[in-house]
Coordinates of C-alpha atoms in Angstrom, one line a residue:
X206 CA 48.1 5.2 -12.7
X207 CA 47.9 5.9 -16.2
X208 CA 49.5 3.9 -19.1
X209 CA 52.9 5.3 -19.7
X210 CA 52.6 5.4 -23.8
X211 CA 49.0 6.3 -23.4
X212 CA 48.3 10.2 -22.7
X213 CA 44.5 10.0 -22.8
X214 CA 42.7 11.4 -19.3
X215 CA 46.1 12.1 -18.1
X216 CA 45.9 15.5 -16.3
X217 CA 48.7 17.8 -16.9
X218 CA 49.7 20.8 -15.3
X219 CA 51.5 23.1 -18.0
X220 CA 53.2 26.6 -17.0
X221 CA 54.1 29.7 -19.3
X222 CA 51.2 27.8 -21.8
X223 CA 50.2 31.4 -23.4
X224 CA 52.9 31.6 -25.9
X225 CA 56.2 30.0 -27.5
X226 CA 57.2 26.5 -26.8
X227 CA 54.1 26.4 -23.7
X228 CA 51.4 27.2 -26.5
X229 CA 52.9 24.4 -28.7
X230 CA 53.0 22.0 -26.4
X231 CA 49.5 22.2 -25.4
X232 CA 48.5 21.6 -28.5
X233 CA 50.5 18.7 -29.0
X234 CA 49.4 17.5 -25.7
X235 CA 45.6 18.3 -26.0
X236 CA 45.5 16.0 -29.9
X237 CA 47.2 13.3 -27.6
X238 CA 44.5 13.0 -25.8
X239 CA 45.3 15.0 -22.5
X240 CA 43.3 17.1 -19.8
X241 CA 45.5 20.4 -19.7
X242 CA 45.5 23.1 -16.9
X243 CA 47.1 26.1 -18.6
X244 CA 48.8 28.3 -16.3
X245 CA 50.2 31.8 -17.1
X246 CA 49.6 35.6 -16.5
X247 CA 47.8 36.8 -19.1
X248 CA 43.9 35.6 -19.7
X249 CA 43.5 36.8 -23.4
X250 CA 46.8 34.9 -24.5
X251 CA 45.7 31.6 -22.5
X252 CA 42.2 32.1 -24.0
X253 CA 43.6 32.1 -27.4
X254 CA 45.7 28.6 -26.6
X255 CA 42.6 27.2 -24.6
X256 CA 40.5 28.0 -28.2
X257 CA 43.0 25.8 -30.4
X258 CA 43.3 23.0 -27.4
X259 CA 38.9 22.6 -27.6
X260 CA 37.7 21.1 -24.6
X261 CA 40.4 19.5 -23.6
X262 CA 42.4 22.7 -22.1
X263 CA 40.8 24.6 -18.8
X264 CA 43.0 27.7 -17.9
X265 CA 44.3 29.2 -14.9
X266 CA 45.8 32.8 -14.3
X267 CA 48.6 32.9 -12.5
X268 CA 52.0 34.4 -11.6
X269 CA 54.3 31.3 -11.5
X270 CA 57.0 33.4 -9.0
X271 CA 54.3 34.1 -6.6
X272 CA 54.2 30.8 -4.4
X273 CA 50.8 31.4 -3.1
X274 CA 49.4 31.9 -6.9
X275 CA 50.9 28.2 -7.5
X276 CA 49.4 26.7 -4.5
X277 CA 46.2 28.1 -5.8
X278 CA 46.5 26.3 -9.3
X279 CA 47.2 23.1 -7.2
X280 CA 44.2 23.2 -5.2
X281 CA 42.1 24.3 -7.8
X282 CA 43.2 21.2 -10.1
X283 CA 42.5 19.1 -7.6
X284 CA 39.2 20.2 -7.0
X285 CA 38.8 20.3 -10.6
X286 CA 40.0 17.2 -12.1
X287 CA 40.7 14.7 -8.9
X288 CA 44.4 14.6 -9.6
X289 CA 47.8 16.0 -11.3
X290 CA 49.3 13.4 -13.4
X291 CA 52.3 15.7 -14.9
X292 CA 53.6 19.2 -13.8
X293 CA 55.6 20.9 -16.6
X294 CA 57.2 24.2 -15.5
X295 CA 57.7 26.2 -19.0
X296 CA 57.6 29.3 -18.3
X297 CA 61.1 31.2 -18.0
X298 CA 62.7 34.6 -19.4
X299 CA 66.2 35.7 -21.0
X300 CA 68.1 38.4 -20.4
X301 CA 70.6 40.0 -22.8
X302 CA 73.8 41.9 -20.2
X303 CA 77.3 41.2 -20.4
X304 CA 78.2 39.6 -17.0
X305 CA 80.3 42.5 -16.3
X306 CA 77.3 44.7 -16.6
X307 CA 74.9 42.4 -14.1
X308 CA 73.2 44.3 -11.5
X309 CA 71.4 43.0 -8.4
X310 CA 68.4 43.0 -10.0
X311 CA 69.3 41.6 -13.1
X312 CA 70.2 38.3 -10.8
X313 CA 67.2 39.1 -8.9
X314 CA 65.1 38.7 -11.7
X315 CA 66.4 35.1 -13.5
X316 CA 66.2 33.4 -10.3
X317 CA 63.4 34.3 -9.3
X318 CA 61.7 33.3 -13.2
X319 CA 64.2 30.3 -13.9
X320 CA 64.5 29.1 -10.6
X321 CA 61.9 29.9 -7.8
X322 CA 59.0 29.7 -9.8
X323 CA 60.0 26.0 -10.9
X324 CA 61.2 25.2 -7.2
X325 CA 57.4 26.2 -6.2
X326 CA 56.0 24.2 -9.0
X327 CA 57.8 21.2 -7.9
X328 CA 57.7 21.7 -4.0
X329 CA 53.9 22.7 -4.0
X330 CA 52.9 19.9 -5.8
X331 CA 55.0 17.2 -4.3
X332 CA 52.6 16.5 -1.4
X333 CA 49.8 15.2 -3.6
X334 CA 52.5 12.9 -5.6
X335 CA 53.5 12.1 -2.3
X336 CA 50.4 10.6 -1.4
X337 CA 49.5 9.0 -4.7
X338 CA 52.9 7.4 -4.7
X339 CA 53.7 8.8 -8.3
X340 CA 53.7 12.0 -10.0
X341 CA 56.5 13.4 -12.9
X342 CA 57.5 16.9 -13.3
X343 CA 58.8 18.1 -16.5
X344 CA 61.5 21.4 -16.0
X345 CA 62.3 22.8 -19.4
X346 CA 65.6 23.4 -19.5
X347 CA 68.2 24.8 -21.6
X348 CA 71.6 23.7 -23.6
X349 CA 72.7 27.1 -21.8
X350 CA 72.2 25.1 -19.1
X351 CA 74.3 22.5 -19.8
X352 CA 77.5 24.7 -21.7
X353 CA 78.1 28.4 -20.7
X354 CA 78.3 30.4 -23.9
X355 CA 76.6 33.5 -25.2
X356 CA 78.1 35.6 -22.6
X357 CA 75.2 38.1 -23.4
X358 CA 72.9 35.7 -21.3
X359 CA 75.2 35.2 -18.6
X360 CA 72.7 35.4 -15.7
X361 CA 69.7 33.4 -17.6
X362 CA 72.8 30.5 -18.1
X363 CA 73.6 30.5 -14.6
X364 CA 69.9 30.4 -13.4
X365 CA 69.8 27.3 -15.9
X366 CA 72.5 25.9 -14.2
X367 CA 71.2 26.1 -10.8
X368 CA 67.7 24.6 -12.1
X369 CA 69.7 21.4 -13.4
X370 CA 71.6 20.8 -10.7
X371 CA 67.6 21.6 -8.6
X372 CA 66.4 18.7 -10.7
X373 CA 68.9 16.1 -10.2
X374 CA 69.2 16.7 -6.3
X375 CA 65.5 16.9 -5.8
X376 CA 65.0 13.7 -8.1
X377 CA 67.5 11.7 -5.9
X378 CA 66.0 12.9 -2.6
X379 CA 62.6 11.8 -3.3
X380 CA 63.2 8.8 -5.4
X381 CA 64.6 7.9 -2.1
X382 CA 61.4 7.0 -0.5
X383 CA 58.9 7.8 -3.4
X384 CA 60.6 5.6 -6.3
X385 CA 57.5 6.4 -8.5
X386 CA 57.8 9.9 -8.7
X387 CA 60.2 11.1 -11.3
X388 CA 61.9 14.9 -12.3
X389 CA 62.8 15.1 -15.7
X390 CA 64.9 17.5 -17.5
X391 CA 64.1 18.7 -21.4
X392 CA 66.8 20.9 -22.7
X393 CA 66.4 22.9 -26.0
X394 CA 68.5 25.2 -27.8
X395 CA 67.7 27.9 -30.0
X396 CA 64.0 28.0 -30.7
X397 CA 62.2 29.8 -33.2
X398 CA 59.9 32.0 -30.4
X399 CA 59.7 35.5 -28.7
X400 CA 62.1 34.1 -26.3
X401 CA 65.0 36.7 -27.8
X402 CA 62.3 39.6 -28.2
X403 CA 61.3 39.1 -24.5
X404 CA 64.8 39.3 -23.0
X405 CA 65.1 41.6 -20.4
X406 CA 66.6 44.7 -21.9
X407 CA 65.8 43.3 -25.2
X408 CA 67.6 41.2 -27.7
X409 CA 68.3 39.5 -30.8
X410 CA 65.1 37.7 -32.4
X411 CA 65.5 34.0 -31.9
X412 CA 64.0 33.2 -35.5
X413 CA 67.5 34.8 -37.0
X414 CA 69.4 32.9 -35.1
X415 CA 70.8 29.8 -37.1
X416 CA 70.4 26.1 -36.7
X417 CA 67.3 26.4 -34.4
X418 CA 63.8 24.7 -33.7
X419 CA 60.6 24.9 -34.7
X420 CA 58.8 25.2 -31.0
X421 CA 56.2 22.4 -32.3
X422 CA 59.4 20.1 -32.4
X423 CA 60.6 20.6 -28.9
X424 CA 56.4 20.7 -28.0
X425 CA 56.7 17.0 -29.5
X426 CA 59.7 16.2 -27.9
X427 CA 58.2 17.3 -24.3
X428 CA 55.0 15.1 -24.7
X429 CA 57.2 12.6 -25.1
X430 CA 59.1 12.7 -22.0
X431 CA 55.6 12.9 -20.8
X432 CA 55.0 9.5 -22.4
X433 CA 59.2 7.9 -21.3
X434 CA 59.6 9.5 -18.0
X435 CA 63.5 9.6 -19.1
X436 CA 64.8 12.0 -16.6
X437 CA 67.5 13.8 -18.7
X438 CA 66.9 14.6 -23.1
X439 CA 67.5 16.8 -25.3
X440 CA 65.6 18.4 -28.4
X441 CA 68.4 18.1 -31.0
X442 CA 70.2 15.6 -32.7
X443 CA 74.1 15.4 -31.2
X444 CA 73.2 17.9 -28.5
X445 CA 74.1 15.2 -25.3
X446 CA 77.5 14.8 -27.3
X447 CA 78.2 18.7 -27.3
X448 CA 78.0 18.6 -24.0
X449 CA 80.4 15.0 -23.7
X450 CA 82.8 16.7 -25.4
X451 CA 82.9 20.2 -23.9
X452 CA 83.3 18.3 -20.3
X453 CA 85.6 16.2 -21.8
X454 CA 88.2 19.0 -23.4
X455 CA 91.4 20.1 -22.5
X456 CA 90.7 22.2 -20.4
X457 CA 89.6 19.8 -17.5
X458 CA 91.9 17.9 -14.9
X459 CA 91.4 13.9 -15.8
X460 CA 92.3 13.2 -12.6

């Protein structure tokens, strides 16, 4: 197994790597000395990250909600590289519709992104962590995810929602047997990407939204959960407290 504070040789698996807060982490990642597989749809855009990473990035085309297409990247890794050290399921989408607005397919749509594409990351490569006896898996998150607001995102907040609660109860079924194999959770908040642009039926621009990240900070944040294995953080200063104190209001029964 690989040292824990040492990232060198460690092979990582890194989803929705073509752009945003997926492109800045495999950067981070590659200088720290990693062997990235760079998974996402579109070839030119993982080219261009695989060009910045050097020789330290292979890439993979892939669409992360088909489950075959992810049971091809694991195969291929394996063949490639001998091993997965680290699976980090990026890649995700917004949506900007009032909840009273929410069609079928708007529901349709951020579960199958936010949730089944991380549920096949996680369940196609479980075997092979399975039979090394360790593995980690990195799910990025969302404070959305941990506090309902912005109403406007209503159905990407309660896909979030759905991939926390995922995490935990996947975490605690196989640490049940497989103690070495650990889920972790990395929640941002706003971050200055396309994320807003990309929204289903459009949005705000994140980048004029106040009070948010840099996506190299939460990139540097994620490589080092990589580095931890804590199962649970967040990319901003006093976020875990928001979230002590929203459960912790008036509005919830002590007893």
């Amino acid at each position: 197994m690989p040292d824990s504070t040492d990232l060198s040789g460690q092979v990582i698996v890194l989803t929705g790597a073509s752009a945003g807060i997926g492109a800045a982490a495999a950067e981070v990642l590659a200088r720290d000395g990693a062997r990235l597989v760079l998974v996402a749809r579109r070839q030119d855009a993982l080219e261009a990250v695989q060009a910045r990473c050097g020789d330290a990035a292979t890439v993979q085309t892939a669409d992360v909600t088909d489950r075959e297409a992810i049971r091809r990247v694991v195969a291929a890794t394996l063949e490639q590289a001998g091993r997965i050290d680290v699976w980090i399921n990026n890649a995700g989408r917004g949506i900007t519709r009032a909840p009273s607005e929410l069609t079928d397919a708007d529901v349709d749509d951020m579960m199958r992104i936010n949730v089944k594409a991380v549920l096949y990351g996680m369940q196609e490569v479980l075997p092979h962590f399975k039979a090394r006896g360790t593995g980690h898996v990195i799910n990025v998150s969302s404070m959305l995810g941990r506090i309902p607001f912005a109403a406007p995102r209503s159905a990407y907040v309660g896909a979030k929602h759905f991939l926390n609660a995922l995490t935990a109860m996947i975490r605690e079924e196989v640490q049940a047997t497989h103690p070495g194999i650990q889920f972790s959770l990395v929640s941002p908040g706003v971050v200055y990407t396309d994320f807003g642009l990309n929204a289903a039926h459009g949005g705000p621009d994140s980048r004029a939204i106040p009070g948010g990240q840099e996506p190299e900070a939460v990139a540097r944040v994620i490589a080092s959960v990589v580095r931890s294995r804590l199962p649970d953080v967040y990319t901003i200063a006093g976020a875990r407290q928001r979230v002590v104190d929203y459960y912790s209001g008036t509005g919830v029964d002590p007893d």
